[in-house]
XYZ file of C-alpha atoms in Angstrom:
702
model
C 150.159 189.666 69.388
C 153.052 191.494 67.800
C 152.411 189.640 64.517
C 148.711 190.608 64.565
C 149.570 194.339 64.939
C 152.088 194.070 62.162
C 149.411 192.384 59.852
C 146.843 195.075 60.546
C 149.293 197.855 59.830
C 150.219 196.414 56.452
C 146.571 195.756 55.465
C 144.837 198.830 56.938
C 143.667 200.074 53.545
C 141.986 196.717 52.736
C 140.193 196.653 56.031
C 138.849 200.108 55.461
C 137.678 199.117 52.069
C 135.715 196.107 53.412
C 134.283 198.237 56.163
C 132.962 200.886 53.858
C 131.693 198.236 51.477
C 129.694 196.723 54.318
C 128.350 200.101 55.270
C 127.266 200.783 51.715
C 125.628 197.366 51.281
C 123.858 197.773 54.594
C 122.590 201.140 53.494
C 121.384 199.760 50.171
C 119.923 196.435 51.400
C 118.786 197.429 54.875
C 118.370 201.151 55.238
C 116.877 201.932 51.839
C 114.291 199.107 51.938
C 113.281 200.051 55.446
C 113.290 203.792 54.536
C 111.161 203.128 51.501
C 108.934 200.650 53.391
C 108.209 202.810 56.453
C 108.975 206.445 55.677
C 107.866 206.587 52.024
C 104.810 204.384 52.636
C 101.626 205.851 51.031
C 98.456 204.016 52.020
C 96.287 205.355 49.144
C 98.919 204.441 46.529
C 99.258 200.931 47.938
C 95.510 200.430 47.871
C 95.365 201.629 44.320
C 98.247 199.385 43.354
C 96.482 196.323 44.738
C 93.195 197.248 43.011
C 94.934 197.586 39.671
C 96.102 193.946 39.861
C 92.517 192.754 39.296
C 90.615 192.604 35.982
C 88.802 195.881 36.030
C 86.575 194.709 33.183
C 85.033 192.042 35.361
C 85.508 193.096 38.946
C 85.110 195.992 41.312
C 87.654 195.843 44.108
C 87.807 198.107 47.183
C 90.034 198.156 50.203
C 87.527 199.425 52.848
C 89.875 199.150 55.817
C 93.372 200.296 56.535
C 96.670 199.181 54.982
C 99.743 199.307 57.194
C 103.349 198.129 57.015
C 104.111 195.400 59.526
C 106.571 192.594 60.389
C 105.160 189.203 59.221
C 107.794 186.724 58.096
C 109.853 189.846 57.378
C 108.539 193.136 55.962
C 104.888 192.846 54.879
C 101.741 194.784 54.212
C 98.625 194.221 56.236
C 95.174 194.869 54.660
C 91.786 194.977 56.422
C 88.404 194.536 54.771
C 89.111 193.874 51.168
C 85.892 193.548 49.157
C 85.576 192.099 45.674
C 82.341 192.479 43.667
C 81.179 192.184 40.116
C 81.207 195.193 37.852
C 77.600 195.630 38.776
C 78.516 195.672 42.422
C 77.123 192.224 43.324
C 79.316 191.073 46.212
C 81.533 188.007 45.580
C 83.792 187.710 48.591
C 85.115 189.813 51.487
C 88.560 189.349 53.047
C 88.711 190.451 56.644
C 92.528 190.251 56.955
C 95.196 189.974 54.212
C 98.917 189.786 54.825
C 101.467 190.089 52.072
C 105.132 189.350 52.677
C 107.221 191.528 50.388
C 110.412 190.704 48.530
C 113.304 192.463 50.291
C 115.365 192.612 47.202
C 112.597 194.475 45.236
C 112.209 196.958 48.091
C 115.760 198.033 47.334
C 114.481 199.295 43.959
C 111.410 200.882 45.603
C 108.869 198.433 44.263
C 106.418 195.950 45.741
C 106.691 192.260 44.924
C 104.716 189.746 47.105
C 106.449 186.483 47.952
C 103.987 185.089 50.460
C 100.292 185.807 51.012
C 97.790 184.834 53.662
C 94.055 185.602 53.785
C 92.043 185.100 56.958
C 88.266 185.135 57.608
C 87.042 185.130 53.976
C 83.262 185.514 53.378
C 81.974 184.246 50.028
C 78.600 184.761 48.452
C 77.816 181.457 46.808
C 74.851 182.593 44.764
C 76.707 185.518 43.125
C 79.916 183.498 42.541
C 78.018 180.756 40.660
C 76.100 183.366 38.770
C 79.374 185.043 37.800
C 80.999 181.683 36.909
C 78.098 180.740 34.664
C 79.190 183.674 32.402
C 82.527 181.926 31.768
C 84.814 184.739 33.035
C 85.112 183.964 36.723
C 88.750 183.072 36.597
C 89.795 184.644 33.268
C 93.346 185.982 33.778
C 93.805 187.505 30.326
C 92.925 191.071 31.524
C 94.745 190.775 34.882
C 98.067 192.563 35.542
C 99.306 190.542 38.493
C 102.827 192.034 38.426
C 102.760 192.630 42.176
C 101.892 188.923 42.770
C 104.078 187.395 40.057
C 106.644 186.027 42.517
C 104.361 184.342 45.085
C 105.681 181.008 46.301
C 103.291 180.503 49.240
C 99.557 181.316 49.355
C 97.276 180.466 52.277
C 93.603 181.111 52.890
C 91.881 180.336 56.193
C 88.385 180.674 57.492
C 86.410 180.436 54.231
C 82.648 180.460 54.898
C 79.419 181.223 53.082
C 77.213 184.220 53.652
C 74.009 185.439 52.147
C 70.817 183.682 51.141
C 70.155 180.810 48.707
C 73.366 179.073 49.383
C 73.648 175.791 47.612
C 76.520 174.252 49.548
C 76.813 176.324 52.766
C 80.599 176.211 52.966
C 82.570 176.583 56.244
C 85.986 175.926 57.617
C 87.454 176.460 54.181
C 91.196 176.726 53.433
C 93.554 176.972 50.456
C 97.288 176.220 50.418
C 99.563 176.730 47.424
C 103.330 176.015 47.534
C 105.752 176.716 44.713
C 105.403 178.743 41.578
C 104.493 177.946 37.992
C 104.836 174.279 37.034
C 106.361 173.441 40.402
C 103.292 174.548 42.402
C 101.322 172.213 44.649
C 97.913 173.181 45.981
C 95.295 171.971 48.543
C 91.738 173.179 48.875
C 89.575 172.110 51.827
C 86.126 172.993 53.112
C 83.117 171.640 54.951
C 79.574 171.324 53.499
C 77.596 172.269 56.550
C 74.142 171.059 55.518
C 75.577 167.553 54.664
C 78.285 167.489 57.342
C 80.895 166.510 54.717
C 84.497 167.646 54.603
C 86.131 168.006 51.199
C 89.822 168.199 50.338
C 91.052 168.790 46.734
C 94.861 168.642 46.018
C 97.192 168.319 43.072
C 100.508 169.256 41.392
C 100.488 171.876 38.641
C 102.101 170.546 35.458
C 101.587 173.244 32.839
C 99.683 176.399 31.977
C 98.934 176.821 28.292
C 96.360 179.290 26.898
C 94.600 179.691 30.254
C 94.405 175.918 30.690
C 96.044 174.516 33.825
C 97.133 170.863 33.768
C 97.534 168.908 37.048
C 99.163 165.587 37.962
C 98.362 163.574 41.031
C 94.979 165.355 41.284
C 93.063 164.010 44.247
C 89.590 164.600 45.740
C 88.720 163.434 49.233
C 85.313 163.494 50.877
C 84.767 162.307 54.373
C 82.241 162.536 57.249
C 83.996 161.488 60.446
C 84.987 157.850 60.316
C 81.626 156.699 58.945
C 82.222 157.677 55.281
C 85.266 158.365 53.144
C 85.678 158.898 49.357
C 89.001 159.253 47.658
C 89.533 159.794 43.859
C 92.866 160.026 41.982
C 93.218 161.265 38.421
C 94.830 163.755 36.020
C 93.068 167.092 35.627
C 92.798 170.108 33.406
C 91.205 173.376 34.579
C 90.039 175.652 31.768
C 90.011 179.223 33.131
C 88.054 180.538 30.149
C 85.068 178.266 30.664
C 85.651 177.706 34.426
C 85.529 173.937 33.923
C 87.424 171.122 35.587
C 87.961 167.811 33.677
C 89.206 164.695 35.509
C 90.445 161.736 33.400
C 91.277 158.153 34.228
C 89.576 158.380 37.619
C 90.270 155.670 40.144
C 89.301 155.625 43.843
C 87.683 154.006 46.800
C 84.577 154.610 48.954
C 84.850 153.377 52.545
C 82.205 153.080 55.253
C 82.041 151.387 58.621
C 80.271 148.508 56.886
C 81.704 148.325 53.376
C 84.559 149.202 51.014
C 84.065 150.048 47.336
C 86.317 150.535 44.296
C 85.359 153.398 41.923
C 86.473 154.053 38.344
C 85.312 156.555 35.701
C 86.582 157.422 32.226
C 85.978 161.126 32.657
C 84.413 163.546 35.084
C 83.803 167.192 34.134
C 82.551 169.978 36.372
C 81.446 173.520 35.715
C 79.841 175.967 38.080
C 76.375 175.120 36.686
C 76.697 171.541 35.404
C 78.695 168.275 35.576
C 79.178 165.258 33.348
C 80.275 161.684 34.135
C 81.294 159.136 31.498
C 81.958 155.410 32.125
C 81.295 155.243 35.836
C 81.672 151.963 37.686
C 81.443 150.961 41.358
C 82.218 147.646 42.998
C 81.235 147.181 46.665
C 81.947 144.221 48.998
C 80.833 144.125 52.619
C 79.586 141.760 55.268
C 81.068 139.207 57.634
C 82.688 135.894 56.875
C 79.257 134.187 57.180
C 77.163 136.634 55.148
C 78.797 138.478 52.243
C 77.337 141.161 49.985
C 78.559 142.149 46.530
C 77.164 145.158 44.679
C 78.178 146.381 41.206
C 76.953 149.641 39.640
C 77.659 150.684 36.020
C 76.558 154.045 34.578
C 77.239 154.950 30.991
C 76.664 158.694 31.258
C 75.432 161.191 33.788
C 74.546 164.827 33.089
C 73.882 167.211 35.999
C 72.338 170.649 35.364
C 72.635 173.402 37.942
C 73.596 170.635 40.419
C 69.870 170.155 41.023
C 68.671 168.343 37.895
C 70.191 165.064 36.785
C 69.750 162.764 33.819
C 71.276 159.289 33.295
C 70.961 157.266 30.112
C 71.294 153.859 31.688
C 72.202 152.289 35.043
C 72.995 148.589 35.407
C 73.299 147.014 38.886
C 74.017 143.550 40.168
C 73.527 142.711 43.858
C 74.524 139.335 45.330
C 74.262 138.165 48.920
C 75.571 134.746 50.081
C 74.950 132.858 53.292
C 76.529 129.432 53.516
C 75.197 127.716 50.362
C 72.253 130.133 50.008
C 72.494 132.886 47.361
C 70.349 135.811 46.356
C 71.103 137.593 43.096
C 69.298 140.722 41.791
C 70.063 142.319 38.389
C 68.456 145.653 37.515
C 68.594 147.906 34.532
C 67.219 151.512 34.565
C 66.835 153.630 31.478
C 66.351 157.329 30.926
C 66.574 158.390 34.554
C 65.515 161.967 35.261
C 66.150 163.693 38.605
C 65.174 167.073 40.004
C 64.337 168.358 43.466
C 60.815 166.966 43.298
C 61.207 163.587 41.652
C 63.435 160.842 40.277
C 61.818 159.178 37.234
C 63.009 156.068 35.289
C 61.645 155.612 31.786
C 62.196 151.856 32.075
C 63.182 149.394 34.756
C 64.023 145.660 34.276
C 64.743 143.373 37.185
C 65.760 139.770 37.501
C 65.936 137.993 40.822
C 67.285 134.573 41.622
C 67.171 132.995 45.074
C 69.081 129.727 45.590
C 68.032 127.896 48.764
C 69.400 124.252 48.663
C 68.233 123.518 52.222
C 64.665 124.836 51.858
C 61.493 123.433 50.390
C 62.046 124.960 46.974
C 65.731 125.068 46.102
C 65.426 127.909 43.552
C 63.171 130.976 43.486
C 63.229 133.176 40.384
C 61.428 136.220 38.998
C 61.480 138.835 36.280
C 59.851 142.242 36.593
C 59.729 145.099 34.014
C 58.067 148.499 34.102
C 58.643 151.946 35.448
C 59.869 153.267 38.768
C 59.927 156.760 40.326
C 61.176 158.390 43.562
C 59.750 161.598 45.102
C 62.288 162.995 47.622
C 59.986 165.465 49.362
C 57.360 162.847 50.014
C 60.059 160.194 50.514
C 57.966 158.030 48.099
C 59.292 155.178 45.933
C 56.806 154.099 43.253
C 56.970 150.915 41.111
C 54.705 149.659 38.320
C 55.764 146.165 37.217
C 54.663 143.230 35.131
C 56.518 139.946 34.929
C 56.583 136.574 36.633
C 57.518 134.993 39.915
C 58.634 131.386 39.643
C 57.162 131.378 36.151
C 53.785 132.567 37.536
C 52.514 135.756 35.841
C 52.633 138.872 38.045
C 51.281 142.418 37.764
C 52.289 144.705 40.622
C 51.976 148.384 41.528
C 53.913 149.261 44.622
C 54.569 152.463 46.551
C 57.010 152.694 49.398
C 57.023 155.706 51.786
C 60.132 156.236 53.909
C 58.562 157.678 57.052
C 59.234 156.738 60.759
C 59.071 153.272 59.285
C 58.559 152.375 55.668
C 54.962 152.599 54.272
C 54.277 150.240 51.455
C 51.261 150.504 49.058
C 50.646 147.326 47.003
C 48.164 146.820 44.187
C 48.298 144.078 41.653
C 47.594 140.471 40.634
C 49.674 137.370 40.393
C 49.192 133.669 39.724
C 51.283 132.292 42.572
C 52.780 133.724 45.780
C 54.231 130.888 47.851
C 56.188 132.406 50.742
C 56.403 128.941 52.358
C 59.125 128.122 49.873
C 61.461 130.496 51.634
C 60.778 129.574 55.215
C 59.453 126.130 56.106
C 57.541 125.384 59.308
C 58.073 121.702 59.883
C 55.146 121.557 62.358
C 52.685 122.687 59.746
C 52.335 119.063 58.721
C 50.744 118.465 62.117
C 47.081 119.275 62.750
C 46.621 122.899 63.798
C 45.693 121.771 67.326
C 49.131 120.407 67.941
C 51.116 123.030 66.012
C 53.224 124.989 68.578
C 55.263 126.962 66.090
C 55.383 130.784 66.103
C 53.037 132.807 64.041
C 54.557 134.284 60.849
C 53.776 137.933 61.625
C 56.998 139.362 63.101
C 57.091 141.808 60.161
C 54.097 143.756 61.440
C 56.378 146.064 63.470
C 58.789 146.685 60.557
C 56.545 148.233 57.931
C 53.129 149.914 57.334
C 51.162 148.580 54.343
C 48.069 149.355 52.303
C 47.277 146.470 50.004
C 44.790 145.495 47.233
C 45.807 142.176 45.709
C 44.418 139.331 43.614
C 46.335 136.074 43.899
C 45.376 132.728 42.321
C 47.355 130.767 44.865
C 48.775 132.148 48.153
C 50.774 130.262 50.708
C 52.338 131.529 53.930
C 53.517 128.911 56.389
C 50.420 126.686 56.861
C 47.989 129.258 55.381
C 46.880 128.132 51.889
C 44.304 130.130 49.919
C 43.219 130.011 46.251
C 41.595 132.716 44.148
C 42.407 135.266 46.852
C 40.947 138.805 46.629
C 41.930 140.993 49.522
C 42.078 144.580 50.778
C 44.247 145.039 53.814
C 46.277 147.584 55.815
C 49.164 147.383 58.334
C 49.405 150.302 60.704
C 50.561 150.613 64.343
C 51.823 147.022 64.276
C 48.322 145.787 63.359
C 47.160 143.989 60.270
C 43.563 144.797 59.259
C 42.216 142.588 56.473
C 39.123 144.672 55.656
C 38.058 142.405 52.834
C 38.988 138.842 52.030
C 37.524 136.437 49.534
C 39.237 133.067 48.952
C 38.750 129.385 48.232
C 39.581 127.257 51.260
C 38.704 123.711 52.235
C 36.832 123.432 48.891
C 34.548 126.241 49.912
C 34.473 130.043 49.616
C 35.541 132.374 52.435
C 34.354 135.920 52.967
C 35.119 138.115 55.948
C 37.633 140.268 57.706
C 40.554 139.674 60.069
C 42.535 141.792 62.518
C 45.947 140.736 63.866
C 47.554 143.108 66.423
C 51.176 142.609 67.567
C 51.278 143.392 71.262
C 54.715 142.020 72.219
C 57.549 139.784 71.145
C 55.772 137.062 69.208
C 52.463 137.871 70.945
C 49.321 138.812 69.037
C 45.662 139.614 69.535
C 43.624 138.008 66.761
C 40.005 138.567 65.849
C 37.991 137.623 62.794
C 34.457 137.627 61.455
C 33.915 135.363 58.488
C 31.550 133.224 56.538
C 32.642 130.149 54.636
C 30.166 128.647 52.263
C 30.121 125.088 50.773
C 33.095 124.067 52.920
C 34.241 120.419 53.105
C 33.881 119.424 56.687
C 36.228 116.494 56.265
C 39.017 118.675 54.823
C 38.547 121.297 57.563
C 38.423 118.862 60.505
C 41.355 116.929 59.118
C 43.541 120.059 58.974
C 42.367 121.450 62.321
C 42.112 118.269 64.424
C 43.381 115.328 62.366
C 39.790 114.008 62.400
C 38.240 112.386 59.308
C 35.087 111.169 61.043
C 32.777 113.967 59.854
C 32.024 114.712 56.236
C 29.546 116.838 54.274
C 29.166 120.258 52.743
C 28.630 123.092 55.177
C 28.282 126.812 55.707
C 30.269 128.214 58.655
C 29.838 131.522 60.507
C 32.527 132.694 62.906
C 32.871 135.767 65.067
C 35.838 135.074 67.332
C 38.849 136.624 68.983
C 41.953 135.101 70.395
C 43.961 137.244 72.837
C 47.679 136.846 73.596
C 48.229 134.299 70.828
C 51.826 133.003 70.552
C 51.468 129.867 68.498
C 48.869 128.215 66.226
C 47.471 125.901 68.934
C 46.675 129.023 71.087
C 43.818 129.432 68.659
C 42.018 126.724 70.651
C 43.232 127.450 74.214
C 42.527 131.236 74.010
C 39.428 131.001 71.810
C 36.582 133.418 72.500
C 33.409 134.103 70.485
C 30.745 132.225 68.554
C 30.880 129.621 65.780
C 27.919 128.113 63.972
C 27.860 125.347 61.331
C 25.084 124.344 58.981
C 25.803 121.173 56.922
C 23.904 118.953 54.497
C 24.325 115.470 53.058
C 27.100 114.277 55.268
C 28.012 111.448 57.552
C 29.458 110.544 61.021
C 31.977 107.804 60.756
C 32.398 105.281 63.605
C 28.795 105.234 64.907
C 25.510 104.003 63.311
C 22.412 105.337 64.875
C 20.275 103.555 62.214
C 20.888 100.276 64.032
C 17.995 101.226 66.272
C 15.810 101.137 63.247
C 17.039 97.866 61.806
C 18.990 95.809 64.386
C 18.844 92.798 62.022
C 21.021 94.681 59.588
C 23.950 94.841 62.103
C 27.244 93.756 60.538
C 30.198 93.821 62.926
C 32.690 93.691 60.080
C 31.237 96.613 58.162
C 32.308 100.246 58.728
C 29.843 102.021 60.944
C 28.512 105.428 59.891
C 25.467 107.608 60.161
C 24.426 109.583 57.111
C 22.626 112.871 57.785
C 20.639 115.189 55.565
C 20.996 118.207 57.780
C 23.289 119.227 60.615
C 23.267 122.408 62.697
C 25.567 123.302 65.533
C 26.579 126.439 67.451
C 29.230 127.109 70.061
C 30.011 130.109 72.351
C 33.594 129.869 73.548
C 35.271 131.606 76.487
C 38.978 130.938 76.840
C 38.829 127.720 74.841
C 35.677 126.332 76.514
C 32.101 126.189 75.071
C 29.758 125.290 77.939
C 26.394 125.558 76.213
C 26.923 124.367 72.672
C 23.992 123.084 70.610
C 23.874 120.332 67.933
C 21.074 119.018 65.755
C 21.172 116.542 62.882
C 18.631 114.537 60.951
C 18.560 111.667 58.473
C 15.927 109.604 56.748
C 15.019 107.837 60.015
C 16.873 109.742 62.749
C 16.465 113.103 64.518
C 19.040 114.149 67.103
C 19.514 117.219 69.203
C 21.321 118.179 72.326
C 23.789 120.436 74.048
C 26.837 120.318 76.206
C 30.476 121.334 76.698
C 33.608 121.249 74.554
C 36.879 122.022 76.407
C 39.950 122.545 74.163
C 42.202 123.182 77.118
C 41.649 119.641 78.493
C 40.668 118.059 75.131
C 37.314 116.991 76.717
C 33.714 116.716 75.577
C 30.476 116.279 77.503
C 27.294 116.315 75.467
C 23.748 115.081 76.202
C 21.866 114.050 73.024
C 18.335 112.949 72.437
C 18.153 110.595 69.420
C 14.721 109.879 68.031
C 14.318 107.181 65.356
C 11.362 105.998 63.275
C 10.702 102.229 63.397
C 9.327 99.982 60.640
C 5.753 98.686 60.837
C 5.342 96.213 63.668
C 2.624 94.405 65.564
C 3.355 96.525 68.659
C 2.399 99.653 66.719
C 5.597 101.284 68.051
C 6.380 104.014 65.530
C 9.440 105.695 67.108
C 12.044 105.352 69.802
C 13.745 108.085 71.854
C 17.313 107.329 73.017
C 19.066 109.612 75.480
C 22.842 109.463 74.742
C 25.798 110.858 76.723
C 28.895 111.651 74.709
C 31.811 112.291 77.056
C 35.542 111.812 77.593
C 38.413 112.605 75.190
C 37.301 115.061 72.538
C 38.589 112.963 69.667
C 37.815 109.470 71.005
C 34.730 109.947 73.184
C 32.661 107.283 74.915
C 28.981 106.988 73.991
C 26.601 105.814 76.752
C 22.876 105.094 76.149
C 20.491 105.795 79.058
C 16.754 104.844 79.223
C 15.056 104.140 75.850
C 11.608 105.618 75.314
C 9.170 104.183 72.708
C 6.444 106.230 70.970
C 3.349 105.496 68.869
C 3.342 108.891 67.208
C 3.857 108.576 63.449
C 7.065 109.975 62.138
C 6.875 110.462 58.450
C 9.816 112.834 58.009
C 12.332 114.236 60.543
C 11.912 117.910 61.363
C 14.142 120.502 63.042
C 14.006 120.882 66.854
C 12.209 124.220 66.533
C 9.131 122.517 65.096
C 6.342 121.720 67.539
C 5.344 118.000 67.534
C 2.514 116.644 69.616
C 3.265 113.060 70.784
C 1.160 110.271 72.312
C 3.478 108.325 74.568
C 3.105 104.620 75.172
C 5.628 103.252 77.654
C 6.610 99.601 77.713
């Protein structure tokens, strides 16, 4: 203690010097700044000082609210309601709150220098800003003083949002962060596009500023919409303040979705307030599971966007490949002279090549080439194609329109040589007769799309449906196919009529049709329908039928309702010879039995697969037969009563004809024929006539 007192006594003058030095420094660096900041504060002079920092040749700035000194990260100035407009007083943006942290050192010399700045609740007028930027002087700093803000190292903006009408982007939740000064500055800009629900983040490191051109390294753009979509681009960048343009070079990035991931590259992207350009754009996309994989490649040479509402592209090349096990679909497309605006997207030319490799299907390879024009109309959600080309080397001309409504609406019009959809999906049971085919009907797609069609096809195949020289007009609406007109060659005859197929449940359909088939081959038809070759001849067929709750092809018989009539000429029944009654001596047990007929008429009225009162009539040179009875498709049964009348050759008994009652019954396709009492007649029979003719007979019973 004694030593301390002695030390203080010897150094008293030094201690006093340090004390007064501290007092003076405190006065200079604490009292003077606070005195200048609080007691010499002049609100009007501060407002005017801030206004003078802006380019008065281009902007009108006004501090509408108050300016007050405050403590915010030290001594700062707080501004309320700062408005910036064009020289013609068109509002650009309004700042609700602005805080400026001041340099303490500069306050010693009674001057304002801002070190940190924060803006809150910033309203921007998009329409006026883009109008101002289009003149090329939006961010021109050549006439700006900026001495008050020359030492800013931190700059933050929060709550950026759009106001006013005719907003193109509808920004909200915007923010800006700048750290550092000069070539050491880092920045980050973020905002949300409300109408598209997309968040955008732009960031980078400032490298250099030369002649109003700002160069950036590690420039990055991110777009994301929740977890469902993300875009990230990395590049170098230059911002030209004179032309208000941003140029990105050597762009590389990724696009991610819940279902896919894509790599993106571009030689150069340039953006202005009113236009954008893209050079050398390329996108590669891969998605799918381990079983099914999809690959998509998009290459664009050059894109020009005007006013961000009109777009033109010189050429787009795409390649799409999907693989499943050993099956592979590849589609190559090339679009030329693409024009886009708010009302339409038009392609001056469109070339497509499709290849389908199906090693396990009926046709292992399916190819096609289509060329023409294509257009898209956004307001109508309409996609329009007009193509010519070939499908599996068969010529094709197709006009197609696709509406994206509640479900797609497709309009088809065209002609082609061959459309064989059975090559893609094979129904193994189609080789069975229709009666035994229990496979599902090929109309699941009725609930997926609405269609209006007008087609001419030389050969059409779908599952077991085969038609030649097809001319058809049809529509699909409300899960219902209405074929309003159909003309086609089938069973060596010509079909005309209409068809309705209504999907009423999972693989359940109501089917109705009214049709006429002329000059049909009975043998071809019965062979396909029943595997029966016993009836031949050329016929005309009329059908007016409906089949409710149809699940499979063979339901056509079990659920059959309606009427069917057949009129045939010059045919034969195989397996039975009614002419034996005319010439028993000509019987030959080794020969094939048959009955030729000149005319045949039959009609049936079905209810749930059963015709109870069907009629049949046929006639040949010597035989007339008519009768009626039942056909039951449900139990595969037949029960018909026939009356067969035959003319006899001249005989001593003067018996000219014989009437034979016949019962045909049992299995529908192998019935038993029983003959009842035989009646002989002396009435001359010169030529058989139809049952409707009135014939007077003299009967002589033996």
